[in-house]
Coordinates of C-alpha atoms in Angstrom, one line a residue:
X1 CA 0.0 0.0 0.0
X2 CA 1.4 3.4 -1.0
X3 CA 1.4 6.2 1.5
X4 CA 1.1 9.8 0.1
X5 CA 1.9 13.0 2.0
X6 CA 0.6 16.5 1.4
X7 CA 3.2 18.8 -0.1
X8 CA 1.3 22.0 -1.0
X9 CA -2.2 23.3 -1.0
X10 CA -2.9 25.8 -3.8
X11 CA -5.8 27.5 -5.5
X12 CA -6.6 26.3 -9.0
X13 CA -8.9 26.9 -11.9
X14 CA -10.2 23.5 -12.8
X15 CA -11.7 22.5 -16.2
X16 CA -12.5 19.5 -18.3
X17 CA -10.8 18.9 -21.6
X18 CA -12.6 19.8 -24.7
X19 CA -12.1 19.9 -28.5
X20 CA -8.8 18.3 -29.7
X21 CA -7.6 17.8 -26.1
X22 CA -10.7 15.7 -25.3
X23 CA -10.4 13.5 -28.3
X24 CA -6.7 13.0 -27.8
X25 CA -7.3 11.9 -24.2
X26 CA -10.2 9.6 -25.3
X27 CA -8.0 7.9 -27.8
X28 CA -5.8 6.6 -24.9
X29 CA -8.8 5.9 -22.7
X30 CA -8.0 8.8 -20.4
X31 CA -11.5 10.2 -20.4
X32 CA -11.3 11.3 -16.8
X33 CA -8.6 13.8 -17.6
X34 CA -8.8 17.2 -15.8
X35 CA -6.9 20.4 -16.4
X36 CA -5.6 22.4 -13.4
X37 CA -4.3 26.0 -13.8
X38 CA -2.2 27.2 -10.8
X39 CA 0.2 30.0 -10.0
X40 CA 3.8 29.0 -10.7
X41 CA 5.5 27.0 -8.0
X42 CA 8.6 24.9 -8.4
X43 CA 9.0 21.3 -7.4
X44 CA 5.9 19.8 -9.0
X45 CA 6.5 16.7 -11.1
X46 CA 4.7 13.8 -12.6
X47 CA 5.5 11.5 -9.7
X48 CA 3.0 13.5 -7.6
X49 CA -0.8 13.3 -7.3
X50 CA -3.5 15.9 -6.9
X51 CA -6.3 15.5 -4.4
X52 CA -9.4 17.4 -5.6
X53 CA -12.9 17.0 -4.2
X54 CA -12.0 13.8 -2.6
X55 CA -10.6 12.2 -5.7
X56 CA -7.0 11.5 -6.6
X57 CA -5.4 12.4 -9.9
X58 CA -2.1 11.3 -11.4
X59 CA -0.2 14.1 -13.0
X60 CA 0.4 13.3 -16.7
X61 CA 1.8 16.7 -17.9
X62 CA 3.1 19.9 -16.6
X63 CA 3.3 23.1 -18.7
X64 CA 5.1 26.2 -17.4
X65 CA 3.1 28.5 -19.7
X66 CA 5.4 30.4 -22.1
X67 CA 8.2 29.7 -19.6
X68 CA 7.1 32.8 -17.8
X69 CA 7.1 31.3 -14.3
X70 CA 3.7 32.8 -13.7
X71 CA 1.2 29.9 -14.2
X72 CA 1.4 26.2 -14.6
X73 CA -1.1 24.1 -16.5
X74 CA -1.3 20.5 -15.1
X75 CA -3.2 17.7 -16.8
X76 CA -4.1 14.8 -14.6
X77 CA -6.1 11.6 -14.9
X78 CA -8.4 10.3 -12.2
X79 CA -7.0 7.4 -10.2
X80 CA -9.2 4.3 -10.3
X81 CA -9.6 3.5 -6.6
X82 CA -12.1 0.7 -7.2
X83 CA -9.7 -1.9 -8.3

């Protein structure tokens, strides 16, 4: 059993994928993919998880938008906790 610890709590704008992003995710059966937009913070990587509204999400991609160190867009897929 894996044990996870909280690293940071941040505010985020959360949205579902749509358009090309939605169809690309559906092609790899990642239909529960969510996009999180947060203020820039260092130290976030794809080995981490996001806890949002009681559900866990594996981070699949991290984009430091325009390398400006202002915002990060994170795409994450919901973890199947049923089995």
